[in-house]
Amino acid sequence: MSSLRNTLLAWLLGAVALIGLGGAWFSYRNALAEANAYFDYHLRETALLLRDQVRGLGAGPRLAQQVPDYDFVVQVWSLDGVRIYLSRPHAVLPGLTTLGLSTARTQDGSWRVTGSRPRGA
């Protein structure tokens, strides 16, 4: 037979464990959302930086690839849907995207992409 003290202790430990797991899950989801917002901000800023240089990208210097796993690729598409610039070759890249941020899926995995229009377009 269990005493009242043991029963209350078991319930208390269970509640503490449940609240701890809930807090850990909430903290993880919050940190993940903040990290996504941070990286999306930098992706958007990079796109805005490059959007005004569309005409000069055709013959311009390519972005340096210093790390083999560097999966940051810049593509510039004309308003007609023709790719006019590619920073470096890659096996599988997402095609045209919508304006704003989105996630494009290819056979190699997911890509976080952003679309913007050049100024005045």
C-alpha positions as semicolon CSV with decimal commas, in nm:
position;residue;x (nm);y (nm);z (nm)
1;M;0,000;0,000;0,000
2;S;0,134;0,342;-0,088
3;S;0,126;0,631;0,147
4;L;-0,018;0,971;0,069
5;R;0,332;1,119;0,078
6;N;0,459;0,879;-0,193
7;T;0,155;0,945;-0,411
8;L;0,193;1,322;-0,384
9;L;0,567;1,296;-0,454
10;A;0,502;1,089;-0,767
11;W;0,244;1,341;-0,893
12;L;0,474;1,632;-0,816
13;L;0,771;1,475;-0,996
14;G;0,550;1,392;-1,294
15;A;0,418;1,749;-1,311
16;V;0,769;1,895;-1,287
17;A;0,892;1,665;-1,563
18;L;0,593;1,750;-1,785
19;I;0,636;2,125;-1,732
20;G;1,010;2,094;-1,796
21;L;0,952;1,910;-2,123
22;G;0,692;2,167;-2,227
23;G;0,930;2,452;-2,149
24;A;1,212;2,285;-2,342
25;W;0,986;2,233;-2,646
26;F;0,868;2,595;-2,630
27;S;1,226;2,724;-2,602
28;Y;1,338;2,511;-2,896
29;R;1,052;2,628;-3,119
30;N;1,114;2,991;-3,022
31;A;1,488;2,965;-3,095
32;L;1,416;2,796;-3,428
33;A;1,172;3,071;-3,529
34;E;1,422;3,342;-3,432
35;A;1,702;3,172;-3,627
36;N;1,479;3,141;-3,934
37;A;1,382;3,507;-3,910
38;Y;1,749;3,608;-3,878
39;F;1,862;3,406;-4,180
40;D;1,559;3,514;-4,385
41;Y;1,648;3,877;-4,309
42;H;2,002;3,827;-4,439
43;L;1,879;3,639;-4,746
44;R;1,638;3,923;-4,824
45;E;1,909;4,186;-4,772
46;T;2,145;3,998;-5,005
47;A;1,876;3,983;-5,272
48;L;1,805;4,354;-5,235
49;L;2,176;4,429;-5,261
50;L;2,208;4,234;-5,584
51;R;1,882;4,338;-5,751
52;D;2,019;4,672;-5,870
53;Q;2,323;4,508;-6,031
54;V;2,129;4,284;-6,270
55;R;2,262;4,444;-6,589
56;G;2,625;4,417;-6,478
57;L;2,613;4,056;-6,359
58;G;2,645;3,887;-6,698
59;A;3,017;3,946;-6,734
60;G;3,099;4,034;-6,374
61;P;3,312;3,834;-6,134
62;R;3,165;3,524;-5,983
63;L;3,122;3,475;-5,609
64;A;3,416;3,294;-5,454
65;Q;3,359;2,937;-5,339
66;Q;3,588;2,879;-5,044
67;V;3,404;2,593;-4,876
68;P;3,299;2,284;-5,076
69;D;2,963;2,264;-4,894
70;Y;2,885;2,631;-4,963
71;D;2,526;2,606;-5,084
72;F;2,465;2,972;-5,147
73;V;2,390;3,025;-5,515
74;V;2,276;3,346;-5,680
75;Q;2,052;3,321;-5,984
76;V;1,916;3,619;-6,169
77;W;1,615;3,574;-6,396
78;S;1,482;3,824;-6,645
79;L;1,117;3,926;-6,630
80;D;1,066;3,697;-6,933
81;G;1,174;3,392;-6,731
82;V;1,524;3,354;-6,877
83;R;1,815;3,297;-6,639
84;I;2,071;3,566;-6,711
85;Y;2,317;3,501;-6,428
86;L;2,433;3,204;-6,222
87;S;2,700;3,255;-5,956
88;R;2,829;2,899;-5,979
89;P;2,719;2,572;-6,134
90;H;2,519;2,339;-5,916
91;A;2,364;2,001;-5,996
92;V;2,005;2,082;-5,906
93;L;1,873;2,432;-5,844
94;P;1,522;2,557;-5,791
95;G;1,377;2,744;-6,087
96;L;1,174;3,061;-6,084
97;T;1,024;3,158;-5,752
98;T;0,753;3,389;-5,629
99;L;0,823;3,730;-5,484
100;G;0,923;3,716;-5,120
101;L;1,061;3,429;-4,915
102;S;0,971;3,066;-4,968
103;T;1,112;2,716;-4,948
104;A;1,172;2,534;-5,276
105;R;1,221;2,159;-5,280
106;T;1,445;1,979;-5,527
107;Q;1,565;1,620;-5,547
108;D;1,878;1,726;-5,355
109;G;1,681;1,881;-5,067
110;S;1,520;2,206;-4,964
111;W;1,639;2,554;-5,059
112;R;1,538;2,877;-4,891
113;V;1,478;3,120;-5,178
114;T;1,375;3,481;-5,214
115;G;1,242;3,664;-5,514
116;S;1,255;4,038;-5,575
117;R;1,202;4,273;-5,865
118;P;1,459;4,523;-5,984
119;R;1,381;4,882;-5,896
120;G;1,149;5,047;-6,139
121;A;1,011;4,717;-6,274
